[in-house]
Amino acid sequence: MPVTRGFAGRSSTARDPRLPPGQYDAADGWPVLHAEATPSIRTDRWTFTVDGLVQSPTTWSWEEIHALPGSRYEGAIHCVTTWSKFGMTFDGVSVDTLLESAGPLDDAAFVLARSHTGYTTNLPLEDVTGGKAWVVWNVNGTPLEAIHGGPARLLVPHLYFWKSAKWVSGLKLLAQDQPGFWERNGYHDRGDPWLEQRYQGD
Ligand SMILES: Nc1nc2c(c(=O)[nH]1)N[C@H]1C(S)=C(S)[C@@H](COP(=O)(O)O)O[C@H]1N2
Ligand SMILES: [Mo]
């Protein structure tokens, strides 16, 4: 039986080279995904802490973190549920700046990010250093809504979006990898969208 390949429209045109394998461009919306109830976090009580294997465990208030040099990410985000979005602009502070203050010890090789809700996600230290990760509070020029992790979320855009912990409360530096919430529930340990590292074993 003859099979017609392709459809009219976007699949007949060249595939966007910015789109990792198995992803589509969710141009018109920004899906909301999380496992817990959306918390309401007051900025006057908000804190962010870097602890674990560091010289100086450090906690910033909302005012203190805004006083640090700012940093912007402009580009794409990729969710493991196959949507990607392009042209996103996030403002906040680079994780490099936060780690500079805390001073990672030599045996620190992993981080466990945690949220004010108890959510966790793990990353190799090298995936959050060298200008690859941010704590952000603005998106496309406006404050991050609570449903998207406001007042502030982690942003690690070169990995699948479950690594970008919403309502982020801190990073713990560790010598050993310690799986977070989704990683304990079948998601890949690292989550590189270009390698389609969606689930354990990918
Ligand atoms: N605290 C928390 N952060 C989280 C999650 C979650 O369940 N809880 N889900 C992750 C997943 S799977 C995705 S795809 C993104 C979704 O972010 P969005 O709702 O802003 O699109 O948040 C990530 N960060
Ligand atoms: Mo996700």
Coordinates of N, CA and C and ligand atoms in Angstrom, one line a residue:
M1 N 0.9 -1.2 0.0 CA 0.0 0.0 0.0 C 0.9 1.2 0.0
P2 N 0.6 2.2 -0.9 CA 1.5 3.4 -0.9 C 1.2 4.2 0.3
V3 N 2.3 4.8 0.8 CA 2.2 5.6 2.0 C 2.7 7.0 1.6
T4 N 1.9 8.0 1.9 CA 2.3 9.4 1.6 C 3.1 9.9 2.8
R5 N 4.3 10.3 2.5 CA 5.2 10.8 3.5 C 5.0 12.3 3.6
G6 N 5.0 12.8 4.8 CA 5.0 14.2 5.1 C 3.6 14.8 4.9
F7 N 3.4 16.0 5.4 CA 2.2 16.7 5.4 C 2.4 18.1 4.9
A8 N 1.3 18.7 4.5 CA 1.4 20.1 4.1 C 1.8 20.9 5.3
G9 N 2.6 22.0 5.1 CA 2.9 22.9 6.2 C 4.3 22.6 6.7
R10 N 4.4 22.7 8.1 CA 5.8 22.8 8.6 C 6.6 21.6 8.3
S11 N 6.0 20.3 8.3 CA 6.9 19.2 8.1 C 7.4 19.0 6.6
S12 N 6.8 19.8 5.7 CA 7.3 19.8 4.3 C 8.4 20.8 4.2
T13 N 8.6 21.7 5.1 CA 9.7 22.6 5.0 C 10.9 22.0 5.8
A14 N 12.1 22.6 5.6 CA 13.2 22.2 6.3 C 13.0 22.3 7.8
R15 N 13.5 21.3 8.5 CA 13.4 21.3 10.0 C 14.3 22.4 10.6
D16 N 13.7 23.1 11.5 CA 14.5 24.1 12.2 C 15.7 23.5 12.9
P17 N 16.9 24.0 12.5 CA 18.1 23.4 13.0 C 18.3 23.7 14.5
R18 N 17.5 24.6 15.1 CA 17.6 24.9 16.5 C 16.8 23.9 17.3
L19 N 16.0 23.0 16.6 CA 15.1 22.1 17.3 C 15.8 20.8 17.6
P20 N 16.1 20.4 18.8 CA 16.7 19.1 19.1 C 15.8 17.9 18.6
P21 N 16.3 16.7 18.4 CA 15.5 15.6 17.9 C 14.3 15.3 18.8
G22 N 13.2 15.1 18.1 CA 12.0 14.7 18.8 C 11.2 15.9 19.5
Q23 N 11.7 17.1 19.2 CA 11.0 18.3 19.8 C 10.2 19.0 18.8
Y24 N 9.2 19.8 19.3 CA 8.5 20.7 18.4 C 8.5 22.1 19.0
D25 N 8.2 23.1 18.1 CA 8.2 24.4 18.5 C 6.8 24.8 19.1
A26 N 6.8 25.0 20.4 CA 5.5 25.4 21.0 C 5.4 27.0 21.0
A27 N 5.4 27.5 19.8 CA 5.5 28.9 19.6 C 4.5 29.7 20.3
D28 N 3.2 29.2 20.3 CA 2.1 30.1 20.7 C 1.8 30.0 22.2
G29 N 2.5 29.1 22.9 CA 2.2 29.0 24.4 C 3.4 28.6 25.1
W30 N 3.2 28.7 26.4 CA 4.3 28.2 27.3 C 3.6 27.3 28.3
P31 N 3.7 25.9 28.0 CA 3.1 25.0 28.9 C 3.6 25.1 30.4
V32 N 2.7 24.8 31.3 CA 3.0 24.8 32.7 C 3.1 23.4 33.2
L33 N 4.2 23.0 33.8 CA 4.4 21.6 34.3 C 5.1 21.6 35.7
H34 N 4.4 21.0 36.6 CA 5.1 20.8 37.9 C 4.3 19.7 38.7
A35 N 5.1 19.1 39.7 CA 4.5 18.0 40.4 C 3.8 18.5 41.7
E36 N 4.1 19.6 42.2 CA 3.5 20.1 43.5 C 2.5 21.2 43.3
A37 N 1.9 21.6 44.3 CA 1.0 22.8 44.2 C 1.9 24.0 44.1
T38 N 1.4 25.0 43.3 CA 2.1 26.3 43.1 C 2.2 27.0 44.4
P39 N 3.4 27.2 44.9 CA 3.5 28.0 46.2 C 3.4 29.5 46.0
S40 N 3.0 30.2 47.0 CA 3.1 31.6 47.0 C 4.2 32.1 47.9
I41 N 5.2 32.6 47.3 CA 6.5 32.9 48.1 C 6.7 34.4 48.1
R42 N 6.7 35.0 49.2 CA 6.9 36.4 49.4 C 8.3 36.8 49.2
T43 N 8.6 37.8 48.4 CA 10.0 38.1 48.2 C 10.7 38.6 49.4
D44 N 9.9 39.2 50.4 CA 10.6 39.7 51.6 C 11.0 38.5 52.5
R45 N 10.5 37.3 52.2 CA 10.9 36.1 53.0 C 11.8 35.2 52.2
W46 N 11.9 35.5 50.9 CA 12.7 34.6 50.0 C 14.1 34.6 50.3
T47 N 14.8 33.4 50.2 CA 16.2 33.3 50.4 C 16.7 32.3 49.4
F48 N 18.0 32.4 49.1 CA 18.7 31.4 48.2 C 20.0 31.1 48.9
T49 N 20.3 29.8 49.0 CA 21.5 29.4 49.8 C 22.4 28.5 48.9
V50 N 23.7 28.7 49.0 CA 24.7 27.8 48.4 C 25.4 27.2 49.6
D51 N 25.3 25.8 49.7 CA 26.0 25.2 50.8 C 26.6 23.8 50.4
G52 N 26.9 23.0 51.4 CA 27.6 21.7 51.0 C 29.1 22.0 51.0
L53 N 29.7 21.4 49.9 CA 31.2 21.5 49.8 C 31.7 22.8 49.3
V54 N 31.5 23.9 50.2 CA 32.0 25.2 49.8 C 32.8 25.8 51.0
Q55 N 33.6 26.8 50.7 CA 34.4 27.4 51.8 C 33.5 28.2 52.7
S56 N 32.5 29.0 52.1 CA 31.6 29.8 52.9 C 30.2 29.6 52.4
P57 N 29.5 28.8 53.2 CA 28.0 28.6 52.9 C 27.4 30.0 52.9
T58 N 26.6 30.4 51.9 CA 26.1 31.7 51.7 C 24.6 31.7 51.4
T59 N 23.9 32.6 52.1 CA 22.5 32.8 51.8 C 22.3 34.3 51.4
W60 N 21.5 34.5 50.3 CA 21.2 35.8 49.8 C 19.7 36.0 50.1
S61 N 19.4 37.3 50.4 CA 18.0 37.7 50.5 C 17.6 38.2 49.0
W62 N 16.3 38.5 48.8 CA 15.9 39.0 47.5 C 16.7 40.3 47.2
E63 N 16.8 41.2 48.1 CA 17.6 42.4 47.9 C 19.0 42.1 47.6
E64 N 19.6 41.2 48.3 CA 21.0 40.9 48.2 C 21.3 40.3 46.8
I65 N 20.5 39.4 46.4 CA 20.8 38.7 45.1 C 20.6 39.7 43.9
H66 N 19.7 40.7 44.1 CA 19.5 41.7 43.1 C 20.6 42.7 43.0
A67 N 21.4 42.8 44.1 CA 22.5 43.7 44.1 C 23.8 43.1 43.4
L68 N 23.7 41.8 43.1 CA 24.8 41.2 42.4 C 24.8 41.6 40.9
P69 N 25.9 41.5 40.2 CA 25.9 41.8 38.8 C 24.9 40.9 38.0
G70 N 24.1 41.5 37.2 CA 23.0 40.8 36.5 C 23.6 40.0 35.3
S71 N 22.8 39.1 34.9 CA 23.2 38.3 33.7 C 21.9 37.8 33.0
R72 N 22.0 37.8 31.6 CA 20.9 37.5 30.8 C 21.1 36.2 30.0
Y73 N 20.1 35.4 29.8 CA 20.1 34.3 28.8 C 19.1 34.6 27.7
E74 N 19.5 34.5 26.5 CA 18.5 34.7 25.4 C 18.7 33.4 24.5
G75 N 17.6 32.7 24.3 CA 17.6 31.5 23.5 C 16.5 30.6 23.8
A76 N 16.8 29.3 23.6 CA 15.7 28.3 23.6 C 15.6 27.6 25.0
I77 N 14.5 27.0 25.2 CA 14.3 26.0 26.3 C 13.6 24.8 25.7
H78 N 13.9 23.6 26.4 CA 13.5 22.3 25.8 C 12.9 21.5 26.9
C79 N 11.6 21.1 26.8 CA 11.0 20.3 27.9 C 11.0 18.8 27.4
V80 N 11.2 17.9 28.3 CA 11.3 16.5 27.9 C 10.0 16.0 27.3
T81 N 8.9 16.7 27.6 CA 7.6 16.3 27.0 C 7.4 16.7 25.6
T82 N 8.5 17.1 25.0 CA 8.7 17.4 23.5 C 8.5 18.9 23.1
W83 N 8.1 19.8 23.9 CA 8.0 21.1 23.5 C 9.3 21.9 23.7
S84 N 9.6 22.8 22.8 CA 10.7 23.7 22.9 C 10.1 25.1 22.6
K85 N 10.8 26.1 23.2 CA 10.5 27.5 22.9 C 11.7 28.2 22.5
F86 N 11.6 29.1 21.5 CA 12.8 29.9 21.1 C 12.6 31.3 21.5
G87 N 13.7 32.1 21.5 CA 13.6 33.5 21.7 C 13.2 33.9 23.0
M88 N 13.5 33.1 24.0 CA 13.2 33.5 25.4 C 14.3 34.3 26.0
T89 N 13.9 35.3 26.7 CA 14.9 36.2 27.4 C 14.7 36.1 28.9
F90 N 15.7 35.6 29.6 CA 15.6 35.5 31.1 C 16.6 36.4 31.7
D91 N 16.3 37.1 32.8 CA 17.2 37.9 33.5 C 17.3 37.5 34.9
G92 N 18.6 37.5 35.4 CA 18.8 37.1 36.8 C 20.3 37.2 37.1
V93 N 20.8 36.2 37.7 CA 22.3 36.2 38.0 C 22.8 34.9 37.6
S94 N 24.1 34.9 37.2 CA 24.7 33.7 36.8 C 25.1 32.8 38.0
V95 N 24.9 31.5 37.9 CA 25.3 30.6 39.0 C 26.8 30.8 39.3
D96 N 27.6 31.2 38.2 CA 29.0 31.4 38.5 C 29.3 32.5 39.5
T97 N 28.5 33.5 39.5 CA 28.6 34.6 40.4 C 28.3 34.2 41.9
L98 N 27.3 33.3 42.0 CA 26.9 32.8 43.3 C 28.0 31.9 43.8
L99 N 28.5 31.0 43.0 CA 29.6 30.1 43.4 C 30.9 30.8 43.7
E100 N 31.1 31.9 43.1 CA 32.3 32.7 43.4 C 32.3 33.2 44.8
S101 N 31.1 33.6 45.3 CA 31.1 34.0 46.7 C 31.2 32.8 47.7
A102 N 30.6 31.7 47.3 CA 30.6 30.6 48.3 C 32.0 29.8 48.2
G103 N 32.6 29.8 47.1 CA 33.9 29.1 47.0 C 33.8 27.6 47.0
P104 N 33.6 26.9 45.9 CA 33.5 25.5 45.9 C 34.8 24.8 46.3
L105 N 34.7 23.8 47.1 CA 35.9 23.1 47.5 C 36.3 22.1 46.4
D106 N 37.6 21.7 46.4 CA 38.1 20.9 45.3 C 37.4 19.6 45.1
D107 N 36.8 19.0 46.1 CA 36.1 17.7 45.8 C 34.6 17.9 45.4
A108 N 34.2 19.1 45.3 CA 32.8 19.3 44.8 C 32.7 19.0 43.3
A109 N 31.8 18.1 42.9 CA 31.7 17.7 41.6 C 30.3 17.7 41.0
F110 N 29.3 17.7 42.0 CA 27.9 17.7 41.6 C 27.1 18.8 42.4
V111 N 26.0 19.1 41.9 CA 25.1 20.0 42.7 C 23.7 19.3 42.8
L112 N 23.1 19.5 44.0 CA 21.7 19.2 44.1 C 20.9 20.5 44.3
A113 N 20.1 20.8 43.3 CA 19.3 22.0 43.4 C 18.0 21.7 44.2
R114 N 17.6 22.6 45.0 CA 16.4 22.3 45.7 C 15.4 23.5 45.7
S115 N 14.2 23.2 45.9 CA 13.1 24.3 45.8 C 12.5 24.5 47.1
H116 N 11.9 25.7 47.3 CA 11.2 26.0 48.5 C 10.0 24.9 48.8
T117 N 9.6 24.2 47.7 CA 8.6 23.2 47.9 C 9.1 21.8 48.2
G118 N 10.4 21.6 48.2 CA 11.0 20.3 48.4 C 11.4 19.6 47.1
Y119 N 11.1 20.1 46.0 CA 11.5 19.5 44.7 C 13.1 19.6 44.7
T120 N 13.7 18.6 44.0 CA 15.1 18.5 43.9 C 15.5 18.1 42.5
T121 N 16.6 18.5 42.0 CA 17.2 18.0 40.7 C 18.7 18.1 40.8
N122 N 19.4 17.1 40.3 CA 20.8 17.0 40.4 C 21.5 17.3 39.1
L123 N 22.7 17.9 39.2 CA 23.5 18.3 38.0 C 25.0 18.1 38.3
P124 N 25.8 17.7 37.3 CA 27.2 17.9 37.4 C 27.6 19.3 37.6
L125 N 28.5 19.6 38.4 CA 29.0 21.0 38.7 C 29.3 21.7 37.4
E126 N 29.9 20.9 36.4 CA 30.3 21.6 35.2 C 29.1 22.0 34.3
D127 N 27.9 21.5 34.6 CA 26.7 21.9 33.8 C 26.1 23.2 34.4
V128 N 26.6 23.6 35.6 CA 26.0 24.9 36.1 C 27.1 26.0 36.2
T129 N 28.3 25.7 35.6 CA 29.4 26.7 35.7 C 29.8 27.0 34.2
G130 N 30.6 28.1 34.1 CA 31.0 28.5 32.7 C 29.9 29.2 31.9
G131 N 29.0 29.9 32.6 CA 28.0 30.7 31.9 C 26.9 29.8 31.3
K132 N 26.6 28.7 32.0 CA 25.5 27.8 31.5 C 24.3 27.7 32.3
A133 N 24.3 28.4 33.5 CA 23.1 28.3 34.4 C 22.9 29.6 35.1
W134 N 21.7 29.9 35.4 CA 21.3 31.1 36.1 C 20.2 30.9 37.1
V135 N 20.1 31.8 38.1 CA 18.9 32.0 38.9 C 18.2 33.2 38.3
V136 N 17.0 33.0 37.8 CA 16.3 34.1 37.1 C 15.0 34.5 37.7
W137 N 14.6 35.7 37.6 CA 13.4 36.3 38.1 C 12.6 37.1 37.1
N138 N 13.1 37.3 35.9 CA 12.4 38.0 34.9 C 12.4 37.2 33.6
V139 N 11.3 37.1 32.9 CA 11.2 36.5 31.6 C 10.6 37.4 30.6
N140 N 11.3 37.6 29.5 CA 10.8 38.5 28.4 C 10.4 39.9 29.0
G141 N 11.2 40.3 30.0 CA 11.0 41.7 30.5 C 10.0 41.8 31.6
T142 N 9.3 40.7 32.0 CA 8.4 40.8 33.1 C 8.7 39.8 34.2
P143 N 8.3 40.1 35.5 CA 8.6 39.2 36.6 C 8.0 37.8 36.3
L144 N 8.8 36.8 36.6 CA 8.4 35.4 36.4 C 7.1 35.2 37.3
E145 N 6.1 34.7 36.6 CA 4.9 34.3 37.3 C 5.1 33.1 38.2
A146 N 4.3 33.1 39.3 CA 4.4 31.9 40.2 C 4.3 30.6 39.5
I147 N 3.4 30.5 38.5 CA 3.2 29.2 37.8 C 4.5 28.7 37.1
H148 N 5.3 29.7 36.7 CA 6.6 29.4 36.0 C 7.8 29.4 37.0
G149 N 7.5 29.4 38.3 CA 8.6 29.3 39.2 C 8.9 30.6 40.0
G150 N 8.1 31.7 39.7 CA 8.4 32.9 40.4 C 8.2 32.8 41.9
P151 N 8.9 33.5 42.7 CA 9.7 34.7 42.3 C 11.0 34.4 41.6
A152 N 11.6 33.2 41.7 CA 12.8 32.9 41.0 C 13.0 31.4 40.8
R153 N 13.6 31.1 39.7 CA 13.8 29.7 39.3 C 15.2 29.5 38.8
L154 N 15.7 28.2 38.9 CA 16.9 27.9 38.2 C 16.7 27.8 36.7
L155 N 17.7 28.2 35.9 CA 17.6 28.1 34.5 C 18.9 27.4 34.0
V156 N 18.7 26.2 33.4 CA 19.8 25.4 32.8 C 19.4 25.1 31.4
P157 N 19.4 26.0 30.5 CA 18.7 25.8 29.2 C 19.3 24.8 28.3
H158 N 20.6 24.4 28.5 CA 21.2 23.4 27.6 C 20.8 22.0 28.0
L159 N 20.1 21.9 29.1 CA 19.5 20.5 29.5 C 18.0 20.6 29.5
Y160 N 17.3 19.4 29.5 CA 15.9 19.4 29.5 C 15.4 20.2 30.7
F161 N 14.2 20.8 30.6 CA 13.7 21.8 31.5 C 13.4 21.3 32.9
W162 N 13.4 20.0 33.1 CA 13.1 19.6 34.5 C 14.3 19.9 35.4
K163 N 15.5 20.2 34.8 CA 16.7 20.6 35.6 C 16.5 22.0 36.1
S164 N 15.6 22.8 35.5 CA 15.4 24.2 35.8 C 14.4 24.3 36.9
A165 N 14.8 24.0 38.2 CA 13.9 24.0 39.3 C 13.2 25.3 39.6
K166 N 11.9 25.2 39.6 CA 11.0 26.3 39.9 C 11.1 26.6 41.4
W167 N 10.9 27.8 41.8 CA 10.9 28.2 43.2 C 12.2 27.8 43.9
V168 N 13.2 28.0 43.1 CA 14.5 27.4 43.6 C 14.9 28.1 44.9
S169 N 15.5 27.3 45.9 CA 15.9 27.8 47.2 C 17.4 27.6 47.4
G170 N 18.0 26.8 46.6 CA 19.5 26.7 46.9 C 20.1 25.6 46.0
L171 N 21.4 25.6 46.2 CA 22.3 24.6 45.6 C 23.2 24.0 46.6
K172 N 23.2 22.7 46.7 CA 24.2 22.0 47.6 C 25.2 21.3 46.8
L173 N 26.5 21.7 47.1 CA 27.6 21.1 46.3 C 28.0 19.8 47.0
L174 N 28.2 18.8 46.2 CA 28.4 17.4 46.6 C 29.6 16.8 45.9
A175 N 30.2 15.8 46.5 CA 31.3 15.0 45.9 C 30.7 13.9 45.0
Q176 N 29.5 13.4 45.5 CA 28.9 12.3 44.8 C 27.6 12.7 44.2
D177 N 27.2 12.1 43.0 CA 25.9 12.4 42.4 C 24.8 11.9 43.3
Q178 N 23.7 12.7 43.5 CA 22.6 12.3 44.3 C 21.3 12.6 43.5
P179 N 20.6 11.6 43.0 CA 19.5 11.8 42.1 C 18.4 12.7 42.8
G180 N 17.8 13.5 42.0 CA 16.7 14.4 42.4 C 15.3 13.7 42.2
F181 N 14.3 14.5 42.2 CA 12.9 14.0 42.2 C 12.6 13.2 40.9
W182 N 12.8 13.9 39.7 CA 12.5 13.1 38.5 C 13.5 12.1 38.2
E183 N 14.7 12.3 38.6 CA 15.8 11.4 38.3 C 15.6 10.1 39.1
R184 N 14.9 10.2 40.2 CA 14.6 8.9 41.0 C 13.4 8.3 40.4
N185 N 12.6 9.0 39.6 CA 11.4 8.5 39.0 C 11.5 8.2 37.5
G186 N 12.7 7.9 37.1 CA 12.9 7.3 35.7 C 13.5 8.3 34.7
Y187 N 13.6 9.5 35.0 CA 14.2 10.5 34.1 C 15.7 10.3 34.1
H188 N 16.3 10.6 32.9 CA 17.8 10.5 32.7 C 18.5 11.3 33.8
D189 N 19.7 10.9 34.1 CA 20.5 11.6 35.1 C 20.9 13.0 34.6
R190 N 21.3 13.1 33.3 CA 21.8 14.3 32.8 C 20.8 15.1 32.0
G191 N 20.2 14.5 31.0 CA 19.1 15.2 30.3 C 19.6 16.2 29.2
D192 N 20.5 15.7 28.3 CA 20.9 16.5 27.2 C 19.9 16.4 26.1
P193 N 19.2 17.4 25.7 CA 18.2 17.3 24.6 C 18.8 16.9 23.3
W194 N 20.0 17.3 23.0 CA 20.6 17.0 21.7 C 21.0 15.5 21.6
L195 N 21.1 14.9 22.8 CA 21.4 13.4 22.8 C 20.1 12.6 23.1
E196 N 19.0 13.3 23.2 CA 17.7 12.7 23.6 C 17.8 11.9 24.9
Q197 N 18.5 12.4 25.9 CA 18.6 11.7 27.2 C 17.4 12.0 28.0
R198 N 16.3 11.3 27.6 CA 15.0 11.6 28.3 C 14.8 10.7 29.5
Y199 N 15.0 9.4 29.3 CA 14.8 8.5 30.4 C 16.0 7.7 30.8
Q200 N 16.1 7.1 31.9 CA 17.2 6.3 32.3 C 17.4 5.2 31.2
G201 N 18.7 5.1 30.8 CA 19.0 4.1 29.8 C 19.1 4.8 28.4
D202 N 18.6 6.0 28.2 CA 18.7 6.7 26.9 C 20.2 7.0 26.6
Ligands
LIG1 N1 9.8 22.9 41.7 C1 9.6 22.3 40.6 N2 10.3 22.7 39.5 C2 10.2 22.1 38.3 C3 9.3 21.0 38.2 C4 8.5 20.6 39.3 O1 7.7 19.6 39.2 N3 8.7 21.3 40.5 N4 9.1 20.4 36.9 C5 10.2 20.6 35.9 C6 9.7 20.3 34.6 S1 9.4 18.6 34.3 C7 9.5 21.2 33.7 S2 9.2 20.8 32.1 C8 9.6 22.7 33.9 C9 8.4 23.4 33.5 O2 8.5 24.7 33.7 P1 7.3 25.6 33.2 O3 6.1 25.2 33.9 O4 7.7 27.0 33.6 O5 7.2 25.5 31.7 O6 9.8 22.9 35.3 C10 10.7 22.0 35.9 N5 10.9 22.5 37.3
MO2 MO 9.2 18.5 32.0

